[in-house]
XYZ file of C-alpha atoms in Angstrom:
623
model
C 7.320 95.486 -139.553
C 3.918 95.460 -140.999
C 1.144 97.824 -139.749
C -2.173 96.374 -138.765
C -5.309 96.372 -141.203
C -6.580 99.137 -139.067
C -4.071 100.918 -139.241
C -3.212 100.509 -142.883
C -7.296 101.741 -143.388
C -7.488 104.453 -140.991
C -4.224 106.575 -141.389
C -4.687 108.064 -145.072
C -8.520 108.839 -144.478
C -7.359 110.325 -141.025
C -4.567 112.181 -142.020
C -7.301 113.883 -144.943
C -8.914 115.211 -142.038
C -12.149 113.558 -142.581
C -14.336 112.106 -139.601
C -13.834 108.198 -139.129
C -15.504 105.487 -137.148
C -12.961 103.285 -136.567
C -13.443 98.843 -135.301
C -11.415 96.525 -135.050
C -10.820 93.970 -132.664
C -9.049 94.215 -129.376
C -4.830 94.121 -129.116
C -4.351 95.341 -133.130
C -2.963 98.747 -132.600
C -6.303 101.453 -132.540
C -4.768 103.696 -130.025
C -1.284 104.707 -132.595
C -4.393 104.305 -135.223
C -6.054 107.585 -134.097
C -2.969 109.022 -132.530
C -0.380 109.598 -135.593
C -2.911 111.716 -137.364
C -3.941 113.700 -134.045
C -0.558 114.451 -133.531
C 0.005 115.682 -137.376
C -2.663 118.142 -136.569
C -1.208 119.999 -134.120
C 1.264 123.050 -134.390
C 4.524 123.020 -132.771
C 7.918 125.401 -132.571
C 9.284 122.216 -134.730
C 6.733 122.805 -137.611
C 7.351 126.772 -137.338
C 11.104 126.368 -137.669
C 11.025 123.896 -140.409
C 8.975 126.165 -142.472
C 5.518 124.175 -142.281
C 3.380 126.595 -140.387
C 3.240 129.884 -139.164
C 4.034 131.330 -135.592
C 0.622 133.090 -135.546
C -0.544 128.984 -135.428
C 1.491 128.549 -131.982
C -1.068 128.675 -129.237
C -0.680 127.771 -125.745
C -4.600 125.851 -125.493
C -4.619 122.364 -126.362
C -5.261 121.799 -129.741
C -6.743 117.954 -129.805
C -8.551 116.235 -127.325
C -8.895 112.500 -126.548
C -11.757 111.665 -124.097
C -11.173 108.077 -122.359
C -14.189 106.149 -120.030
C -11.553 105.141 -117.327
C -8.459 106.972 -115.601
C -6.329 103.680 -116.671
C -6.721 103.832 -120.087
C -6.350 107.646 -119.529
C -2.576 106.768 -118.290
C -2.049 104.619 -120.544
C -3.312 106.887 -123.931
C -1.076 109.210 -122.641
C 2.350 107.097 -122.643
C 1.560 105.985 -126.019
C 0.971 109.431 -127.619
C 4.262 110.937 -125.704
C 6.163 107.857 -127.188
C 5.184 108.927 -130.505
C 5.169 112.370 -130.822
C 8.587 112.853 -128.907
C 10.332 113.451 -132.131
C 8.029 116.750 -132.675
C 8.528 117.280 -128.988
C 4.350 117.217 -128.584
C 3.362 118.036 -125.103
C 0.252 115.753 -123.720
C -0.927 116.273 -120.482
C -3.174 113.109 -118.996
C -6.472 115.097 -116.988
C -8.280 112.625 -114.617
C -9.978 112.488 -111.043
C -8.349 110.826 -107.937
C -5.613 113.771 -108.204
C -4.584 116.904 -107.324
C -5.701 120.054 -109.373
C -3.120 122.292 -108.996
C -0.832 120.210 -111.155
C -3.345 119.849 -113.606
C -3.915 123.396 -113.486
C -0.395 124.364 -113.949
C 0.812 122.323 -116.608
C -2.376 123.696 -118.386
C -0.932 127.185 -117.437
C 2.248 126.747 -119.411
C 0.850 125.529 -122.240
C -0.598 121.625 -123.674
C -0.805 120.553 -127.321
C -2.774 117.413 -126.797
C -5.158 116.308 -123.560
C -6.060 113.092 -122.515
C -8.574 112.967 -119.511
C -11.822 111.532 -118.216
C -15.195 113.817 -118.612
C -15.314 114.286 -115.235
C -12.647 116.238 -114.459
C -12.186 117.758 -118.056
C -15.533 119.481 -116.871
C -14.548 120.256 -113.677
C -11.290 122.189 -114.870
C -13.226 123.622 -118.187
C -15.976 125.252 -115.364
C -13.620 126.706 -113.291
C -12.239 128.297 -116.696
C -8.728 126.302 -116.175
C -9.231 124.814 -119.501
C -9.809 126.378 -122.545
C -11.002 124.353 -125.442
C -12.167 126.833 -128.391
C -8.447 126.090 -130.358
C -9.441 122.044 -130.310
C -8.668 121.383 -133.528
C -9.345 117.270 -133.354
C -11.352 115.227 -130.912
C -11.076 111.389 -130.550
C -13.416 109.372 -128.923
C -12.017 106.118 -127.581
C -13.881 103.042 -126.456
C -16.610 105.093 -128.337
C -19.397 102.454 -127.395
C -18.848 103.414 -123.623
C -18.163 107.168 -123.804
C -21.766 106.953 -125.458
C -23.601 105.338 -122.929
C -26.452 106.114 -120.878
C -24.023 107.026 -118.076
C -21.137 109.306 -119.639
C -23.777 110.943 -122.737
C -24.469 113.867 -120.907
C -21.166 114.592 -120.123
C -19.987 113.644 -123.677
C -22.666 116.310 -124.839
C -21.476 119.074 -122.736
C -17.923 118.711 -123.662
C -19.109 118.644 -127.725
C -20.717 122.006 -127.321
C -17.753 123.796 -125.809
C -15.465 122.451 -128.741
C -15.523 124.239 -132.546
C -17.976 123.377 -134.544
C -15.293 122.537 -137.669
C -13.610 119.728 -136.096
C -12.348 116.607 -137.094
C -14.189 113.747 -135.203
C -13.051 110.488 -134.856
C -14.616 107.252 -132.683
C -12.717 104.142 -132.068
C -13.488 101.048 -129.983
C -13.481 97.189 -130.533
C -17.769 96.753 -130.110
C -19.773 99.372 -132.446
C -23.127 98.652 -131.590
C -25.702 99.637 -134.410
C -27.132 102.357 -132.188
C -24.255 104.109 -131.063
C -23.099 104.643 -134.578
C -26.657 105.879 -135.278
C -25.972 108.631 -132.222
C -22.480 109.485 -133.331
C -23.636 110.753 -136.748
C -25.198 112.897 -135.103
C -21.800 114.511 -133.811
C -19.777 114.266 -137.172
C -20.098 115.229 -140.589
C -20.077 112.644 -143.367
C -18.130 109.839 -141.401
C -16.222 107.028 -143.009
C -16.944 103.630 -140.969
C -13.886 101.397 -141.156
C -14.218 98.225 -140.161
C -10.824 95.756 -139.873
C -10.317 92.182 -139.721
C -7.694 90.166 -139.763
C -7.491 87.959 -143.136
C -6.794 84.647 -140.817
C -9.444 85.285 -138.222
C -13.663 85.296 -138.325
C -15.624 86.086 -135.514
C -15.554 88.851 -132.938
C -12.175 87.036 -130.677
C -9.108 87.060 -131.718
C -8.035 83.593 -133.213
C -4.525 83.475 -131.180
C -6.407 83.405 -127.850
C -6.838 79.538 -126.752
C -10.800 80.172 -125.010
C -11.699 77.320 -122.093
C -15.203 77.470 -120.391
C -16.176 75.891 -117.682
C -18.813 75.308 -115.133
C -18.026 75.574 -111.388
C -19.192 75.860 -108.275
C -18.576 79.250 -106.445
C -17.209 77.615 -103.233
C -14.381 75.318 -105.395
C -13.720 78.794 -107.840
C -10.743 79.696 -105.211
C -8.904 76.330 -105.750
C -9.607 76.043 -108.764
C -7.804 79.216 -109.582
C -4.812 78.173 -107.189
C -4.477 75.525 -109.443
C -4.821 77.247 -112.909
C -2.016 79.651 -111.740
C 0.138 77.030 -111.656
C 0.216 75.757 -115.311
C 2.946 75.680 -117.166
C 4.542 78.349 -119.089
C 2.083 80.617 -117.340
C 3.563 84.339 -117.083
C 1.406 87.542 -116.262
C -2.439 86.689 -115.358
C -5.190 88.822 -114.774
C -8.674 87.566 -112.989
C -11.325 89.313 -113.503
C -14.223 89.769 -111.361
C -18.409 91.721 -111.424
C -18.415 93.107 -108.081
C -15.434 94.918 -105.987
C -16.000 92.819 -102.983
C -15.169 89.938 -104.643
C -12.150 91.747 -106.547
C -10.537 92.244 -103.049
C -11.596 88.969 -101.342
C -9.987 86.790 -104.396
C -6.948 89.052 -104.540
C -6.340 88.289 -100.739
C -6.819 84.936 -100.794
C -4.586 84.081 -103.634
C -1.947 86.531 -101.215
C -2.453 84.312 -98.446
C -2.204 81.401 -100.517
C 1.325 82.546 -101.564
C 1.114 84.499 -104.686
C 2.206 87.765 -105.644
C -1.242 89.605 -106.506
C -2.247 92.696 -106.636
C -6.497 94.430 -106.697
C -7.513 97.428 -108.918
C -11.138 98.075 -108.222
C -13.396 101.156 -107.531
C -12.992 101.094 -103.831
C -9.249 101.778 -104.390
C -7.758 105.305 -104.080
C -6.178 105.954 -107.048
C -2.739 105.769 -105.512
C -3.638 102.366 -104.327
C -4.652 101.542 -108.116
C -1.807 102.533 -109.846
C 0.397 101.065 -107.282
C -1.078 97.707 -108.674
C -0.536 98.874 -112.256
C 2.689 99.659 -111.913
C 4.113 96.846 -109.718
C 2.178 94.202 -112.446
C 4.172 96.014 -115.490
C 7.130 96.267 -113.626
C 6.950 92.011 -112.953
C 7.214 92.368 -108.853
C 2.995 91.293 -108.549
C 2.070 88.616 -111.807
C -1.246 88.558 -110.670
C -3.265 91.170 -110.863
C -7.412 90.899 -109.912
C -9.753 93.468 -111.233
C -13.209 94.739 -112.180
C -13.792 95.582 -115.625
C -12.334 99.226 -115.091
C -9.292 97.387 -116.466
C -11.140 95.577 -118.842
C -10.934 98.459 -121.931
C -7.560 99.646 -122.861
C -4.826 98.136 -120.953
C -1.900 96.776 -122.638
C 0.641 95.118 -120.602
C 3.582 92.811 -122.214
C 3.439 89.613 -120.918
C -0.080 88.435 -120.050
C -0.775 84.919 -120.629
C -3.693 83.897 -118.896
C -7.074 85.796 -118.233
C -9.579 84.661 -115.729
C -13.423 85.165 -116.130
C -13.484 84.562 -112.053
C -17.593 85.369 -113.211
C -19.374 85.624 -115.901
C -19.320 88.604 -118.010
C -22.584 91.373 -117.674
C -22.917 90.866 -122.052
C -20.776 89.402 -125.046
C -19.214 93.080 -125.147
C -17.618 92.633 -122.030
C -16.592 89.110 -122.340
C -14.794 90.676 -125.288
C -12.711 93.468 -123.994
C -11.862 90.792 -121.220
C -10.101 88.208 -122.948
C -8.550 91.014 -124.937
C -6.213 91.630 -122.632
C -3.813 88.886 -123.667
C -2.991 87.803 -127.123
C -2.096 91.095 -128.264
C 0.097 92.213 -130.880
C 0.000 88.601 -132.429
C 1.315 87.280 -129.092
C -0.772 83.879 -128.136
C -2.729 83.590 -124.848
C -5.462 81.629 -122.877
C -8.872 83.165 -121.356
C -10.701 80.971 -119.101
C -14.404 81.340 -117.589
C -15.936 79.804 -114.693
C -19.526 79.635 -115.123
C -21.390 79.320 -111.817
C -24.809 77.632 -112.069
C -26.748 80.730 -112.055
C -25.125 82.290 -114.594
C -25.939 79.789 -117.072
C -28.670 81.436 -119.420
C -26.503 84.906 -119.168
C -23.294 82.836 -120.485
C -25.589 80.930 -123.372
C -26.317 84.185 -124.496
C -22.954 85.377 -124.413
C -21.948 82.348 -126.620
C -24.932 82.403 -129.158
C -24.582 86.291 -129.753
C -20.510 85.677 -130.249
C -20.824 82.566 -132.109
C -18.909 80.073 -129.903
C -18.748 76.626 -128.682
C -19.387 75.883 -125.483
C -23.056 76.670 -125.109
C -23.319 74.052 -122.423
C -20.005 74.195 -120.419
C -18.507 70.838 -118.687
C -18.793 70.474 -114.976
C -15.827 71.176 -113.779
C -13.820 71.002 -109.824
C -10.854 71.420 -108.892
C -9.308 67.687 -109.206
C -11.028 67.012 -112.243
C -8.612 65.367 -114.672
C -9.458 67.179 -117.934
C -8.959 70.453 -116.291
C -5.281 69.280 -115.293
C -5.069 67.871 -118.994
C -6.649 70.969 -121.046
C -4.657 73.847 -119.006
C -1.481 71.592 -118.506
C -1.689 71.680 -115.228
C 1.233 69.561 -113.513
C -0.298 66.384 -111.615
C -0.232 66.493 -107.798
C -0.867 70.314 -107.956
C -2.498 71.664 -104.513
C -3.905 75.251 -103.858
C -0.897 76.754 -102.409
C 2.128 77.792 -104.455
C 5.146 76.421 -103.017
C 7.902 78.551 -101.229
C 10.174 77.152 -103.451
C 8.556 79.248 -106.320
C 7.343 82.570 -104.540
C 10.218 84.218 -105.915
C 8.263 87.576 -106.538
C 8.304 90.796 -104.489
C 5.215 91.856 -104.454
C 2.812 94.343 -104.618
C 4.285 95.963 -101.116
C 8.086 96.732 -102.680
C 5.848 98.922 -105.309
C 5.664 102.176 -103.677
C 2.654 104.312 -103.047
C 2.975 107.631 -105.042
C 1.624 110.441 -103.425
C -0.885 112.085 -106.029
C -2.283 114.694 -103.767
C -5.699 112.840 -103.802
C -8.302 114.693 -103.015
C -10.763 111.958 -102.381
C -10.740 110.830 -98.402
C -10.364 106.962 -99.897
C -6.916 107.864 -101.529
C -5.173 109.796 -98.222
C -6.394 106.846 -96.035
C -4.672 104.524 -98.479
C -1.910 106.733 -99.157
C -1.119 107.399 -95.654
C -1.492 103.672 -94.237
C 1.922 102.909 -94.730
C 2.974 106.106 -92.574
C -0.054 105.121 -89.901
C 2.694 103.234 -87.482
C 5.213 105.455 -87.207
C 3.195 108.234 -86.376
C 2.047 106.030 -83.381
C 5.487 105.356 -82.527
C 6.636 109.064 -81.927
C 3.548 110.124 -80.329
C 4.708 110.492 -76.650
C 1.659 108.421 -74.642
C -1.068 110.605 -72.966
C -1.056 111.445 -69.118
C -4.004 110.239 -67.908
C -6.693 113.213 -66.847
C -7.119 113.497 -62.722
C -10.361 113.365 -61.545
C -12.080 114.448 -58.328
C -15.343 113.235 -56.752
C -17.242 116.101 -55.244
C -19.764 114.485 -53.912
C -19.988 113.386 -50.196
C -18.300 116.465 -48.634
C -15.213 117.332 -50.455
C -12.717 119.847 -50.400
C -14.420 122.001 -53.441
C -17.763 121.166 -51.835
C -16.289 122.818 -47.888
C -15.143 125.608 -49.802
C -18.414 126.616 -51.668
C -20.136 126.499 -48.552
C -17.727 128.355 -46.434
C -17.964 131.391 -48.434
C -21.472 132.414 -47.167
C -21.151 131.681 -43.601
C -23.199 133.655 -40.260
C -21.603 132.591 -36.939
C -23.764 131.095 -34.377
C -22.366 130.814 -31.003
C -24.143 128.267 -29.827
C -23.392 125.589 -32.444
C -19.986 123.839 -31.993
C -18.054 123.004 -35.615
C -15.225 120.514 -35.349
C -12.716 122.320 -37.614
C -9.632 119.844 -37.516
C -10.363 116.830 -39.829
C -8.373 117.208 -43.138
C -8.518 113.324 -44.058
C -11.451 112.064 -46.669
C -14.701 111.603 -45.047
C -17.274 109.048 -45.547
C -20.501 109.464 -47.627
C -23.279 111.179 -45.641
C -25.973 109.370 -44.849
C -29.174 110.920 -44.768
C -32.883 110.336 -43.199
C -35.914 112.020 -43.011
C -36.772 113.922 -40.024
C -39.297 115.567 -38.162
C -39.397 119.405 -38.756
C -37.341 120.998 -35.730
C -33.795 121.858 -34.976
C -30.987 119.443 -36.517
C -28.436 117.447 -34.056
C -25.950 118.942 -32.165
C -23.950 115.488 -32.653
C -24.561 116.015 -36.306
C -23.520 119.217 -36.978
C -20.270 118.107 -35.388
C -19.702 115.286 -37.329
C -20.466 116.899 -40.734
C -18.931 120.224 -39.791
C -21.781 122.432 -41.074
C -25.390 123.208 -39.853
C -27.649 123.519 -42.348
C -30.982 125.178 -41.162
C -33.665 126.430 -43.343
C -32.640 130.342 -43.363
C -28.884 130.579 -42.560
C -25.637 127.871 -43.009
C -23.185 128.130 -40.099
C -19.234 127.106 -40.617
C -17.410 129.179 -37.730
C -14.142 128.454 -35.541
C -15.803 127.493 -31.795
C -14.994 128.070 -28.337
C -13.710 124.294 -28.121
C -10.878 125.435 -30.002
C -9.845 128.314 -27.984
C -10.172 126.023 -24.454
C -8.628 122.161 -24.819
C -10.741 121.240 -21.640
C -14.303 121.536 -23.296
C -13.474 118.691 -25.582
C -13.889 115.799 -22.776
C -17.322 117.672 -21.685
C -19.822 117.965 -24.387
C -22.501 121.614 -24.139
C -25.615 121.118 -23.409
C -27.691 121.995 -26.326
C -29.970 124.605 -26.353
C -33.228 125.056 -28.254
C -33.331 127.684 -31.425
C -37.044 127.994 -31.437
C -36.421 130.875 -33.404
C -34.920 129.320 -36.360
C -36.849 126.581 -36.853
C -38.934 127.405 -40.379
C -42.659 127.048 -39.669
C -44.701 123.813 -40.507
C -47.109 125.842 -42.360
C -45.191 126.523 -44.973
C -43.385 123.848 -46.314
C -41.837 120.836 -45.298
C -37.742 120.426 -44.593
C -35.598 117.888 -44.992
C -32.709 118.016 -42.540
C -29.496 115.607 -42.346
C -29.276 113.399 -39.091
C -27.071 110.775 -37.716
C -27.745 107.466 -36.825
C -28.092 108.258 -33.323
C -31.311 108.329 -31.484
C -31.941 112.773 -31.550
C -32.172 114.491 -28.351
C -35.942 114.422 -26.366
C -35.425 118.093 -25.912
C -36.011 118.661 -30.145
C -38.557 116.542 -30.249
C -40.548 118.497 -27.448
C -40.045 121.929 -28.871
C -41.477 121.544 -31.772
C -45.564 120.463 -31.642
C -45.974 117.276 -34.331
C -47.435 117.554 -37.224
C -50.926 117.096 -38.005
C -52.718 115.522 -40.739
C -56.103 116.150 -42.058
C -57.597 113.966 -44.562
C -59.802 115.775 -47.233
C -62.688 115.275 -48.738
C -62.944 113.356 -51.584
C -63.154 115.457 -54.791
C -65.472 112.410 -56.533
C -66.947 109.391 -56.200
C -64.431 107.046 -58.123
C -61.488 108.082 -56.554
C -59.865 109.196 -53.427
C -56.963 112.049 -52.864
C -55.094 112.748 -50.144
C -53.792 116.410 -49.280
C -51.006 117.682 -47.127
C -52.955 120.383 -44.913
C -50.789 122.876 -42.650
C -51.809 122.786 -38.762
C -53.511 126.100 -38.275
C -57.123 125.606 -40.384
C -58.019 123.101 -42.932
C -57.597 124.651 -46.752
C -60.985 126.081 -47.510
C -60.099 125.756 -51.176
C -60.588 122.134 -51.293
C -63.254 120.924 -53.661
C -66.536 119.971 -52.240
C -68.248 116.570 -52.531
C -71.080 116.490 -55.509
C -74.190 116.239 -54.327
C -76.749 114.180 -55.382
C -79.982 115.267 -57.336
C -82.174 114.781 -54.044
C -80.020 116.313 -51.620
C -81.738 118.407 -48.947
C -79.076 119.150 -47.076
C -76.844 122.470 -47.856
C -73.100 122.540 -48.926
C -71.765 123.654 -45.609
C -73.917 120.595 -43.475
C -72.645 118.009 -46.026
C -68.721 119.246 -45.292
C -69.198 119.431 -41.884
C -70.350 115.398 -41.599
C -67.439 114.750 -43.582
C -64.568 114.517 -41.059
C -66.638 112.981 -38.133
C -65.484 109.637 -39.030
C -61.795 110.283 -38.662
C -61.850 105.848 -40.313
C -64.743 106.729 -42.930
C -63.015 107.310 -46.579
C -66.099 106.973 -48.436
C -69.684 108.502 -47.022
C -72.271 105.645 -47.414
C -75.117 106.855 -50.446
C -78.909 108.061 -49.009
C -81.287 106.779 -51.432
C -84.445 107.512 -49.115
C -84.568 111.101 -49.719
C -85.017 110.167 -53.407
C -87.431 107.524 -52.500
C -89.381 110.143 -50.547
C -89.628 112.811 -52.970
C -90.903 110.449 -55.743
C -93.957 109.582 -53.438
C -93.976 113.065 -52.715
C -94.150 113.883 -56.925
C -96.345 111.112 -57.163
């Protein structure tokens, strides 16, 4: 077996320890391209007991790094580099968010050769002082064009200055863009830029990779896909989509319509996502549907078919896409569905990579040459037959619990477990309630308590049953009903609340003959003070109230000006001296005292009528 041209180009300069830039296209073998030299750098107990190093070289700190842009290619560098350094027994521990720390932290506590994480957390554990990377011997940037971004620069920068400064540096990714290799000089010293190609390809794509383009319309993309699914001799296929939402509305429709798929998109926990992963290695989901956090890096045996559900952001993209099949001199098939808008992004795409189909065919889902091109079988609907859903699915692929500590992967991690909780929870008594309004028990007790007995009041203490809702009235100031006091069971007067056993329980016979009632001048609050509210029945109240007390009086005021009119509430004995006089006019003759006095002679009058002769007559009198 033959190594790959960049492979063949990169090992001796790598193994010299010098700094390399490494490009070649996607699928031909870059990862084992940086990672057989890395892991000839490090020391091991191996090396020590074959005579090839010293045990003062044994150190416990990792001794290479690999930084990665997403936490799949992070698993996946990691299985590669433990493949091929198992012979040397090389420990490599993967770092990356969406898990717990305290694993991390303890397999860095016993001791890593080689680390393969994400910046994120690599800075996370290197603050905390978890992570100690002064012994870093190699670093190895892959997907170098990404780690360099806008977006993961600064943390790119940090992690630079916490490493040596002699260091072997190496970069790797399928697009080198002339001004990231302009920034990484800046990080390495006297790099050698390799640049591979395969002697029976030109261009950018690979030349096994059958490419199909297309324009469709967004609504017929779902059947359309159906149908593409169902080609012959398809295997593994992976759709690939811009946004999340349409990640997981694609990957549920294609469930519904009956095949196996599985969704691996930022909204996932990462439970969720490498549930996905793992079930579409493993053959139980063969179609998987996923933003381009899949796109870089992700090698899985068997893909035939990739799906450009949209069109790519730039040619880059569109790239690493349709990379994912075709690899390791295996043949596959990448088709894109163009939507109308994205026309003039796509034409770029195609002039800047040097293809074909600048102006796609319109294409639906019962055109002919898309049944003839894909070899499609004739009479092919949108939903796959029961006869061939002979997968199991993404839901035989269990969850791993990863100790998440993100509150998107414990509600997907724990939504399998949701029902059975509900099951064994014993159902809730529902909480009792009691009114207290309208003279209940709690309401009798409170005003029990602070009680004065009154002989003369009578207080039916027998009912126990629920009583109707009081109904109240306003009253006349005097002394409340004898009839209801009895009905309520309470008097309520102004200075003291009665609630007292009675002389009709004592004698039987003084039921049948109701008491006369007697007058309590004596309690009866006076009507100069205030005005009370008392609780009556319906019944007409007895004449005898109504005569002890004298009825109220009402004097109307004087009106404090001339646009408006108030009315005051003045007590019996003397009119409130207080109130604001009327304003006089300029000409008035008459004094204050004369002008309040004519006020209240017309009990009917609101308004006094205006004297204008007075003014008349003094303006003669001036003249």
């Amino acid at each position: 077996m033959s190594p790959f041209p960049i492979q063949e180009m990169t090992l001796p300069v790598a193994l010299s320890g010098s700094d390399v830039i490494g490009q070649a296209k996607t699928g031909t073998g870059k990862t084992l391209g940086f990672g057989l030299p890395l892991l000839e750098r490090v020391t091991v107990p191996a090396d020590v007991e074959a005579g090839r190093a010293e045990p003062e070289q044994l150190t416990e700190a990792p001794q290479a790094l690999v930084v990665v842009p997403t936490r799949e290619l992070c698993q996946q560098v990691t299985n590669d580099l433990l493949t091929a350094g198992k012979v040397r027994n090389v420990r490599v521990l993967a770092i990356y968010g969406g898990r717990a720390y305290e694993p991390q932290v303890e397999a860095l506590k016993k001791g890593v050769d080689v680390i393969v994480g994400t910046p994120g957390r690599l800075l996370d554990l290197a603050g905390q002082r978890k992570l100690d990377l002064s012994h870093v011997r190699a670093l190895v940037l892959d997907e170098a064009d990404e780690m360099l971004d806008l977006g993961f620069l600064p943390d790119v920068e940090k992690i630079i200055t916490m490493l040596p400064p002699k260091r072997q540096t190496m970069l790797f990714s399928a697009t080198m863009p002339g001004a990231v290799i302009g920034l990484a000089r800046r990080y390495m010293s006297q790099p050698t830029h390799i640049r591979a190609t395969s002697p029976d390809g030109e261009g950018a794509t690979v030349a096994n990779i059958s490419q199909h383009v297309f324009r469709a319309h967004s609504m017929d993309k779902p059947e359309m896909v159906s149908r593409i699914l169902q080609a012959n001799g398809r295997g593994l296929a992976m759709i690939f989509c811009r946004t999340k939402r349409t990640a997981a509305d694609i990957a549920e429709q294609l469930e519904k319509r009956g095949f196996a798929s599985g969704a691996v998109h930022g909204d996932l926990g990462q439970g969720a996502r490498e549930q996905a992963l793992r079930a579409f290695r493993n053959g139980k989901v063969d179609v998987l549907v996923c933003t381009d956090v899949a796109a870089r890096g992700i090698d899985v045996e068997g893909v035939t078919h990739v799906i450009n559900y949209q069109s790519p952001e730039d040619e880059k993209t569109y790239l690493h896409r349709i990379g994912r099949t075709g690899r390791a001199g295996a043949k596959g098939i990448a088709i894109t569905l163009v939507d109308w808008d994205d026309i003039p992004r796509w034409q770029l795409i195609n002039k800047a990579l040097d293809l074909k189909f600048n102006d796609p065919v319109e294409t639906y889902s019962t055109s002919p040459h898309l049944f003839e091109e894909l070899d499609i079988p004739a009479g092919t609907k949108g939903v796959l037959p029961r006869a061939e859903r002979t997968r199991a699915g993404l839901r035989a692929e269990e969850i791993e619990d990863l100790g998440e500590t993100g509150g998107r992967g414990r509600k997907s991690s724990a939504a399998s477990s949701a029902p059975a909780a509900r099951e064994e929870r014993a159902p809730r008594t529902p909480r009792q309630r009691r009114r207290t309004r309208g003279g209940s028990a709690v309401e009798e007790a409170a005003v029990t308590t602070a009680t004065v007995p009154v002989p003369s009041t009578e207080v039916d203490d027998a009912p126990s049953e629920p009583r109707a809702p009081r109904r109240r009235r306003r009253t006349r100031v005097g002394a409340p009903d004898v009839a209801a006091e009895a009905a309520v069971g309470t008097v309520e007067a102004p200075a003291v609340a009665v609630a007292t056993k009675t002389e009709a329980e004592a004698d039987p016979a003084t039921e049948t003959k109701p008491r006369r009632r007697r007058t309590r001048a004596a309690v009866v609050k006076p009507v100069a003070d205030e005005v009370d509210f008392q609780i009556a029945p319906i019944a007409e109240p007895v004449p005898e109230a109504r005569t002890a007390t004298k009825p109220r009086r009402r004097a109307r005021v004087i009106k404090p000006a001339e646009d408006e009119v108030d009315f005051q509430i003045a007590p019996i004995s003397e009119p409130n001296p207080e109130t604001k006089p009327r304003r006089r006019t300029r000409a008035a003759a008459k004094p204050k005292t004369e002008a309040v006095a004519q006020a209240p002679a017309a009990e009917g009058e609101a308004k006094p009528r205006r004297r204008r002769a007075p003014r008349a007559a003094a303006a003669k009198t001036e003249g």
